[in-house]
Amino acid sequence: VEIGPPSASSPPPRVVASRLTRAGLLVLVAALTCLAACGSSSSESTPEGPSAIVVTDPVMPEPAGTSAAVYLTITNDGGTDDRLLSAEAEASAMVMLHRTEIDDEGLATMDEAGPLVVPSGGEAVLAPGGDHLMLDVPEGLAVGDTYEVTLVFEQYGEITVDVEVVATEDVLR
Amino acid sequence: MTVRPRRLVVAFVVVVAALVVAGCVDPPQDFDRAGAEEYGLQGSLIEDALAKPDVVFTDTEGRPYDLRTETAGELTLVFFGYSSCPDVCPIHLGTIADAFQKADLDGGVPNMVFVGVDTARDTPEKLRAYLDRFDSRFVGLTASPEEIDRAMAQLLLPAAVIDPEGEGGDNYRVGHPSQVVVFTPDDRAHIVYPFGATREVWVDDLPRLERIDWEDRR
């Protein structure tokens, strides 16, 4: 899809930096520092063997209709790269791996994403405004409920997780 | 004669900086780091404050809704989205609904105005039902796609993308601006909040936005 400018006559939005973006940068720097530190402390034991997948913090913001998103973190403690191929849920007709992209002008678009790589010794983060699972859910899911979702990996195979339904306002940290 | 790579890099940076200063290259949104912080705010300042769009929308009761008269003098947040959006929209709306409860506000609850860009699917009834999940006071608006694009252009937002040919059926692709535009009680938009603004950001900033004196920014 071609995405044109708002209109030929209007100038592009000029917005000035924010504490928000700076905070984001700080978090990124902190995360990288942490990663570097963790990497060096465990450098003697590089992960070996097959893919070893662990899924943490699977959450679904309380759905405001029948479409919902799932966010989670996938860690691979094994010595082999793996890929998340697909996901399924018994009560959902479709579960798709989606990617939200936000461009320089702030335009958010969402597309189906291909298999998601989870590198050996690394992680893949499914988070708001980025990669996530999009699925249809039955009406009536409420905060505190859990929803079973199965993730299918190329190497590791299937892993089923209980996704916790949480208040939407608690998703962004 | 040889030129050392570092000098080339320095020269490149100087040239780019000069172009940016000269206005030949549009700086990305996060170019100038002063802006909002000077006002103790966490959003992104708009270079020249904007008036409310002159588009007359239709609200979820089917009545005409003119932002300029309906929200005159009131703190008003405007966001363009669609009801089947599972990622960006509900997180903005849920986060803002909760911040409205928790922020220490003098002037009552601000207006949260949600304009549905997916006009084919988002009927007034559907918008109402969607917004009621977050806060029944949220205002849902529709208009023709052309009028909605005109409103977004007046707010310097990127135009919506509706791609019914994309995936076929009911499952088509929609693109929408991810930022929330804030009109302060002076009826101007000086600031937008990008996606990712947390409840804490809104709880901190809403009371400031309610009372702010933009001084020389008019």
Short mmCIF file of C-alpha atoms in Angstrom, two decimals:
data_model
loop_
_atom_site.label_atom_id
_atom_site.label_comp_id
_atom_site.label_asym_id
_atom_site.label_seq_id
_atom_site.Cartn_x
_atom_site.Cartn_y
_atom_site.Cartn_z
CA VAL A 1 0.00 0.00 0.00
CA GLU A 2 1.27 3.41 -0.90
CA ILE A 3 0.92 5.81 1.99
CA GLY A 4 0.89 9.37 0.77
CA PRO A 5 1.59 12.53 2.77
CA PRO A 6 -1.44 14.11 4.52
CA SER A 7 -1.84 16.49 1.61
CA ALA A 8 0.42 18.28 -0.77
CA SER A 9 -0.25 21.68 0.75
CA SER A 10 0.13 20.95 4.43
CA PRO A 11 3.60 20.80 5.94
CA PRO A 12 4.69 17.63 7.70
CA PRO A 13 4.15 17.55 11.44
CA ARG A 14 7.03 19.08 13.32
CA VAL A 15 7.10 17.86 16.77
CA VAL A 16 9.77 18.27 19.26
CA ALA A 17 11.35 15.65 21.42
CA SER A 18 9.88 14.60 24.64
CA ARG A 19 10.83 13.22 27.93
CA LEU A 20 8.93 10.19 26.76
CA THR A 21 11.35 9.38 23.96
CA ARG A 22 14.26 10.22 26.20
CA ALA A 23 12.89 7.92 28.87
CA GLY A 24 12.56 5.24 26.20
CA LEU A 25 16.19 5.75 25.25
CA LEU A 26 17.27 5.51 28.86
CA VAL A 27 15.35 2.27 29.24
CA LEU A 28 16.97 0.97 26.06
CA VAL A 29 20.45 1.96 27.24
CA ALA A 30 19.76 0.41 30.64
CA ALA A 31 18.48 -2.75 28.99
CA LEU A 32 21.53 -2.96 26.71
CA THR A 33 23.87 -2.36 29.65
CA CYS A 34 22.07 -5.06 31.57
CA LEU A 35 22.26 -7.43 28.61
CA ALA A 36 25.97 -6.74 28.23
CA ALA A 37 26.52 -7.28 31.95
CA CYS A 38 24.50 -10.51 31.97
CA GLY A 39 26.31 -11.67 28.85
CA SER A 40 29.75 -11.19 30.36
CA SER A 41 28.89 -12.84 33.68
CA SER A 42 27.62 -15.99 32.00
CA SER A 43 30.12 -16.00 29.15
CA GLU A 44 31.72 -19.28 30.29
CA SER A 45 28.49 -21.22 29.78
CA THR A 46 27.21 -20.44 26.29
CA PRO A 47 23.89 -22.18 25.78
CA GLU A 48 24.15 -25.61 24.20
CA GLY A 49 21.88 -28.25 22.83
CA PRO A 50 18.46 -27.92 21.27
CA SER A 51 16.14 -24.95 21.56
CA ALA A 52 14.75 -24.54 25.08
CA ILE A 53 11.78 -22.22 25.08
CA VAL A 54 10.38 -20.46 28.13
CA VAL A 55 7.37 -18.13 27.89
CA THR A 56 6.92 -15.48 30.57
CA ASP A 57 4.30 -12.86 31.45
CA PRO A 58 1.61 -13.79 28.90
CA VAL A 59 -1.13 -11.16 29.18
CA MET A 60 -4.25 -10.14 27.28
CA PRO A 61 -5.70 -6.66 27.84
CA GLU A 62 -9.37 -7.11 28.73
CA PRO A 63 -10.93 -7.27 25.26
CA ALA A 64 -13.26 -4.41 24.26
CA GLY A 65 -14.99 -6.65 21.73
CA THR A 66 -14.24 -9.97 20.12
CA SER A 67 -10.73 -9.17 18.93
CA ALA A 68 -7.92 -9.28 21.42
CA ALA A 69 -4.16 -9.01 21.63
CA VAL A 70 -1.71 -11.18 23.56
CA TYR A 71 1.67 -9.94 24.74
CA LEU A 72 4.43 -12.12 26.17
CA THR A 73 8.16 -12.71 26.28
CA ILE A 74 9.80 -15.79 24.75
CA THR A 75 13.25 -16.81 25.98
CA ASN A 76 15.43 -19.43 24.33
CA ASP A 77 17.93 -20.95 26.78
CA GLY A 78 19.06 -23.59 24.31
CA GLY A 79 22.00 -23.58 21.89
CA THR A 80 19.88 -23.53 18.71
CA ASP A 81 17.96 -20.63 17.20
CA ASP A 82 14.24 -21.22 17.01
CA ARG A 83 11.26 -19.63 15.28
CA LEU A 84 7.71 -19.04 16.43
CA LEU A 85 5.71 -20.31 13.46
CA SER A 86 2.12 -19.92 14.59
CA ALA A 87 -0.25 -19.97 17.51
CA GLU A 88 -3.66 -21.46 18.17
CA ALA A 89 -6.33 -21.47 20.83
CA GLU A 90 -9.21 -23.86 21.23
CA ALA A 91 -11.78 -21.10 21.63
CA SER A 92 -10.45 -18.90 18.82
CA ALA A 93 -11.18 -19.34 15.12
CA MET A 94 -7.98 -17.50 14.31
CA VAL A 95 -4.77 -16.55 16.08
CA MET A 96 -2.35 -14.53 14.01
CA LEU A 97 1.14 -13.24 14.57
CA HIS A 98 0.83 -9.53 13.92
CA ARG A 99 3.20 -6.62 13.84
CA THR A 100 2.21 -3.01 14.49
CA GLU A 101 4.55 -0.55 12.86
CA ILE A 102 4.55 3.15 13.67
CA ASP A 103 6.31 5.34 11.11
CA ASP A 104 8.06 8.71 11.57
CA GLU A 105 4.78 10.58 11.18
CA GLY A 106 3.07 8.42 13.79
CA LEU A 107 0.99 6.37 11.34
CA ALA A 108 0.27 2.98 12.87
CA THR A 109 -0.36 0.06 10.56
CA MET A 110 -0.70 -3.60 11.36
CA ASP A 111 0.30 -6.53 9.21
CA GLU A 112 0.61 -10.24 9.56
CA ALA A 113 4.19 -11.01 10.55
CA GLY A 114 6.26 -13.95 9.35
CA PRO A 115 7.86 -16.49 11.68
CA LEU A 116 9.46 -14.75 14.63
CA VAL A 117 13.08 -15.65 15.40
CA VAL A 118 13.99 -16.46 18.99
CA PRO A 119 17.80 -16.59 18.94
CA SER A 120 19.80 -19.01 21.04
CA GLY A 121 20.45 -17.37 24.41
CA GLY A 122 18.15 -14.50 23.46
CA GLU A 123 14.52 -13.54 23.53
CA ALA A 124 11.62 -12.27 21.46
CA VAL A 125 9.34 -9.72 23.08
CA LEU A 126 5.71 -9.39 22.00
CA ALA A 127 4.68 -5.97 23.29
CA PRO A 128 2.18 -3.13 22.65
CA GLY A 129 2.94 -1.21 19.47
CA GLY A 130 5.11 -4.05 18.12
CA ASP A 131 4.83 -7.80 17.58
CA HIS A 132 1.78 -9.39 19.19
CA LEU A 133 -0.72 -12.18 18.77
CA MET A 134 -4.09 -11.05 17.45
CA LEU A 135 -6.99 -13.39 18.02
CA ASP A 136 -10.73 -13.54 18.16
CA VAL A 137 -12.10 -14.39 21.58
CA PRO A 138 -15.52 -15.20 23.00
CA GLU A 139 -17.46 -12.30 24.55
CA GLY A 140 -17.22 -11.80 28.26
CA LEU A 141 -13.56 -12.36 29.13
CA ALA A 142 -12.84 -10.30 32.23
CA VAL A 143 -9.82 -9.28 34.30
CA GLY A 144 -8.53 -12.28 36.24
CA ASP A 145 -9.66 -14.88 33.69
CA THR A 146 -7.10 -17.03 31.93
CA TYR A 147 -7.13 -18.04 28.29
CA GLU A 148 -5.18 -21.01 26.97
CA VAL A 149 -2.99 -20.32 23.92
CA THR A 150 -0.61 -22.79 22.24
CA LEU A 151 2.53 -21.49 20.56
CA VAL A 152 4.10 -23.60 17.81
CA PHE A 153 7.89 -23.44 17.41
CA GLU A 154 9.91 -24.84 14.53
CA GLN A 155 12.41 -26.62 16.80
CA TYR A 156 10.91 -26.81 20.25
CA GLY A 157 7.45 -27.84 19.14
CA GLU A 158 4.34 -26.77 20.99
CA ILE A 159 4.08 -25.00 24.29
CA THR A 160 0.74 -24.12 25.89
CA VAL A 161 0.47 -21.11 28.18
CA ASP A 162 -2.28 -19.67 30.38
CA VAL A 163 -2.67 -16.07 29.28
CA GLU A 164 -3.92 -13.79 32.05
CA VAL A 165 -6.61 -11.25 31.21
CA VAL A 166 -5.47 -7.94 32.72
CA ALA A 167 -6.81 -4.39 32.88
CA THR A 168 -5.86 -2.53 29.70
CA GLU A 169 -4.36 0.34 31.68
CA ASP A 170 -1.95 -2.05 33.39
CA VAL A 171 -0.35 -3.26 30.16
CA LEU A 172 1.95 -0.29 29.49
CA ARG A 173 4.73 -0.10 32.02
CA MET B 1 46.14 13.32 -0.84
CA THR B 2 44.11 11.16 1.53
CA VAL B 3 41.19 12.20 3.63
CA ARG B 4 40.83 10.44 6.92
CA PRO B 5 37.47 8.70 7.38
CA ARG B 6 36.76 10.55 10.62
CA ARG B 7 37.02 13.88 8.81
CA LEU B 8 34.53 12.64 6.24
CA VAL B 9 32.12 11.69 8.99
CA VAL B 10 32.53 15.10 10.63
CA ALA B 11 32.01 16.80 7.29
CA PHE B 12 28.88 14.73 6.67
CA VAL B 13 27.44 15.58 10.08
CA VAL B 14 28.16 19.29 9.53
CA VAL B 15 26.48 19.23 6.12
CA VAL B 16 23.40 17.41 7.45
CA ALA B 17 23.18 19.76 10.43
CA ALA B 18 23.43 22.75 8.11
CA LEU B 19 20.65 21.35 5.90
CA VAL B 20 18.44 20.76 8.92
CA VAL B 21 19.05 24.28 10.20
CA ALA B 22 18.35 25.66 6.74
CA GLY B 23 15.07 23.75 6.70
CA CYS B 24 16.04 21.67 3.69
CA VAL B 25 15.75 18.40 5.57
CA ASP B 26 12.76 17.78 7.80
CA PRO B 27 14.03 16.74 11.16
CA PRO B 28 12.52 13.55 12.53
CA GLN B 29 10.00 13.98 15.32
CA ASP B 30 12.56 13.60 18.06
CA PHE B 31 15.07 16.10 16.72
CA ASP B 32 14.79 18.97 19.20
CA ARG B 33 14.98 17.75 22.76
CA ALA B 34 13.97 20.98 24.50
CA GLY B 35 10.27 21.63 23.77
CA ALA B 36 7.76 19.97 26.05
CA GLU B 37 10.20 19.61 28.91
CA GLU B 38 10.42 23.38 29.27
CA TYR B 39 6.76 23.26 30.22
CA GLY B 40 7.21 20.26 32.52
CA LEU B 41 5.35 18.04 30.06
CA GLN B 42 6.15 14.62 28.62
CA GLY B 43 4.55 14.79 25.16
CA SER B 44 5.93 16.26 21.94
CA LEU B 45 5.42 19.95 21.22
CA ILE B 46 3.85 20.98 17.90
CA GLU B 47 5.96 23.73 16.38
CA ASP B 48 3.03 26.07 15.65
CA ALA B 49 -0.05 25.60 17.83
CA LEU B 50 -3.08 24.36 15.88
CA ALA B 51 -6.73 25.41 15.87
CA LYS B 52 -9.52 22.84 16.18
CA PRO B 53 -10.53 21.37 12.83
CA ASP B 54 -13.53 23.04 11.16
CA VAL B 55 -15.09 19.69 10.28
CA VAL B 56 -18.61 19.06 11.59
CA PHE B 57 -18.73 15.43 12.70
CA THR B 58 -21.69 13.26 13.71
CA ASP B 59 -21.74 11.90 17.26
CA THR B 60 -22.96 8.45 18.31
CA GLU B 61 -26.48 9.84 18.89
CA GLY B 62 -26.58 11.01 15.27
CA ARG B 63 -26.29 14.69 16.16
CA PRO B 64 -23.90 17.12 14.46
CA TYR B 65 -20.80 17.70 16.57
CA ASP B 66 -18.54 20.70 16.03
CA LEU B 67 -15.38 20.39 18.12
CA ARG B 68 -14.99 24.17 18.18
CA THR B 69 -18.30 24.79 19.95
CA GLU B 70 -18.82 21.51 21.82
CA THR B 71 -15.44 21.59 23.55
CA ALA B 72 -14.77 25.35 23.71
CA GLY B 73 -12.49 26.27 26.61
CA GLU B 74 -12.18 22.66 27.80
CA LEU B 75 -9.22 20.31 28.01
CA THR B 76 -9.87 17.93 25.09
CA LEU B 77 -7.99 14.88 23.84
CA VAL B 78 -8.52 13.82 20.23
CA PHE B 79 -7.56 10.44 18.80
CA PHE B 80 -8.28 8.82 15.43
CA GLY B 81 -8.67 5.04 15.48
CA TYR B 82 -11.06 2.17 14.72
CA SER B 83 -13.00 -0.22 16.88
CA SER B 84 -11.55 -3.49 15.60
CA CYS B 85 -8.00 -2.30 16.35
CA PRO B 86 -6.66 -4.71 18.97
CA ASP B 87 -3.30 -3.12 19.84
CA VAL B 88 -2.80 0.66 19.79
CA CYS B 89 -6.40 1.92 20.24
CA PRO B 90 -7.54 -0.03 23.31
CA ILE B 91 -4.28 0.63 25.10
CA HIS B 92 -4.54 4.40 24.56
CA LEU B 93 -8.23 4.44 25.53
CA GLY B 94 -7.92 2.16 28.55
CA THR B 95 -4.88 4.02 29.81
CA ILE B 96 -6.53 7.43 29.40
CA ALA B 97 -9.81 6.25 31.00
CA ASP B 98 -7.90 5.13 34.06
CA ALA B 99 -5.82 8.33 34.15
CA PHE B 100 -9.03 10.41 34.08
CA GLN B 101 -10.06 8.62 37.31
CA LYS B 102 -6.73 9.13 39.00
CA ALA B 103 -5.57 12.57 37.85
CA ASP B 104 -6.01 15.49 40.22
CA LEU B 105 -8.19 17.72 38.04
CA ASP B 106 -10.04 20.93 38.91
CA GLY B 107 -12.10 21.37 35.76
CA GLY B 108 -13.88 18.03 35.77
CA VAL B 109 -13.25 15.16 33.42
CA PRO B 110 -11.56 16.24 30.15
CA ASN B 111 -13.20 15.42 26.83
CA MET B 112 -11.88 12.27 25.17
CA VAL B 113 -12.88 12.41 21.52
CA PHE B 114 -12.44 9.28 19.41
CA VAL B 115 -12.90 9.66 15.65
CA GLY B 116 -13.55 6.36 13.86
CA VAL B 117 -11.55 6.30 10.61
CA ASP B 118 -12.94 2.91 9.50
CA THR B 119 -16.25 4.45 8.42
CA ALA B 120 -17.46 1.35 6.58
CA ARG B 121 -17.44 -0.80 9.70
CA ASP B 122 -17.60 1.68 12.57
CA THR B 123 -21.22 2.73 12.68
CA PRO B 124 -22.27 5.15 15.44
CA GLU B 125 -23.80 2.20 17.35
CA LYS B 126 -20.62 0.17 17.10
CA LEU B 127 -18.47 3.12 18.19
CA ARG B 128 -20.76 3.74 21.18
CA ALA B 129 -20.61 0.11 22.30
CA TYR B 130 -16.82 0.11 21.85
CA LEU B 131 -16.19 3.32 23.79
CA ASP B 132 -18.58 2.30 26.60
CA ARG B 133 -16.13 -0.48 27.43
CA PHE B 134 -13.66 2.20 28.46
CA ASP B 135 -15.75 5.16 29.66
CA SER B 136 -19.31 6.00 28.64
CA ARG B 137 -18.38 9.71 28.65
CA PHE B 138 -15.94 9.24 25.77
CA VAL B 139 -17.23 10.96 22.64
CA GLY B 140 -17.38 8.88 19.44
CA LEU B 141 -17.47 10.72 16.12
CA THR B 142 -17.88 9.83 12.48
CA ALA B 143 -17.81 11.78 9.22
CA SER B 144 -17.19 10.98 5.57
CA PRO B 145 -13.69 9.61 4.88
CA GLU B 146 -12.87 12.85 3.03
CA GLU B 147 -13.93 15.02 5.97
CA ILE B 148 -12.00 12.85 8.43
CA ASP B 149 -8.88 13.12 6.26
CA ARG B 150 -9.40 16.89 6.09
CA ALA B 151 -9.58 17.07 9.89
CA MET B 152 -6.42 14.99 10.23
CA ALA B 153 -4.59 17.16 7.69
CA GLN B 154 -5.54 20.28 9.67
CA LEU B 155 -3.99 18.61 12.71
CA LEU B 156 -0.85 17.71 10.68
CA LEU B 157 -1.57 14.03 11.21
CA PRO B 158 -0.86 11.40 8.55
CA ALA B 159 -3.91 10.43 6.49
CA ALA B 160 -5.71 7.19 7.34
CA VAL B 161 -5.06 4.11 5.25
CA ILE B 162 -8.06 1.93 4.44
CA ASP B 163 -7.20 -1.05 2.28
CA PRO B 164 -10.30 -3.19 1.67
CA GLU B 165 -8.48 -4.92 -1.20
CA GLY B 166 -5.68 -6.03 1.13
CA GLU B 167 -6.77 -9.23 2.81
CA GLY B 168 -10.31 -9.42 1.51
CA GLY B 169 -13.51 -9.92 3.38
CA ASP B 170 -13.98 -8.22 6.70
CA ASN B 171 -10.36 -8.46 7.66
CA TYR B 172 -8.80 -5.51 5.89
CA ARG B 173 -5.91 -3.32 6.79
CA VAL B 174 -6.35 0.03 8.50
CA GLY B 175 -3.68 2.60 9.22
CA HIS B 176 -4.32 5.48 11.61
CA PRO B 177 -2.34 8.16 13.45
CA SER B 178 -1.08 6.69 16.72
CA GLN B 179 -0.68 10.00 18.56
CA VAL B 180 -3.21 11.70 20.83
CA VAL B 181 -3.68 15.42 20.12
CA VAL B 182 -4.37 17.58 23.17
CA PHE B 183 -6.34 20.83 23.02
CA THR B 184 -5.78 22.92 26.12
CA PRO B 185 -8.40 25.38 27.46
CA ASP B 186 -7.02 28.06 25.09
CA ASP B 187 -8.62 25.91 22.31
CA ARG B 188 -5.26 25.27 20.68
CA ALA B 189 -3.26 22.08 20.26
CA HIS B 190 0.31 22.69 21.37
CA ILE B 191 1.24 19.11 22.11
CA VAL B 192 0.70 15.50 21.05
CA TYR B 193 1.37 12.30 23.00
CA PRO B 194 2.88 9.41 21.06
CA PHE B 195 1.83 5.80 21.51
CA GLY B 196 3.41 4.46 24.66
CA ALA B 197 2.25 7.28 26.95
CA THR B 198 1.59 5.47 30.23
CA ARG B 199 -1.06 6.12 32.83
CA GLU B 200 1.62 7.80 34.96
CA VAL B 201 2.45 10.19 32.09
CA TRP B 202 -1.22 11.21 31.79
CA VAL B 203 -1.78 11.45 35.54
CA ASP B 204 1.24 13.77 35.79
CA ASP B 205 0.50 15.86 32.72
CA LEU B 206 -3.31 16.27 32.65
CA PRO B 207 -3.44 18.62 35.66
CA ARG B 208 -0.61 20.67 34.13
CA LEU B 209 -2.37 20.79 30.77
CA GLU B 210 -5.54 21.95 32.49
CA ARG B 211 -3.80 24.96 34.07
CA ILE B 212 -1.00 25.69 31.64
CA ASP B 213 -0.19 29.18 30.44
CA TRP B 214 1.53 28.77 27.10
CA GLU B 215 2.84 32.34 27.36
CA ASP B 216 4.49 33.29 24.07
CA ARG B 217 3.33 30.18 22.20
CA ARG B 218 0.02 31.57 20.92
#
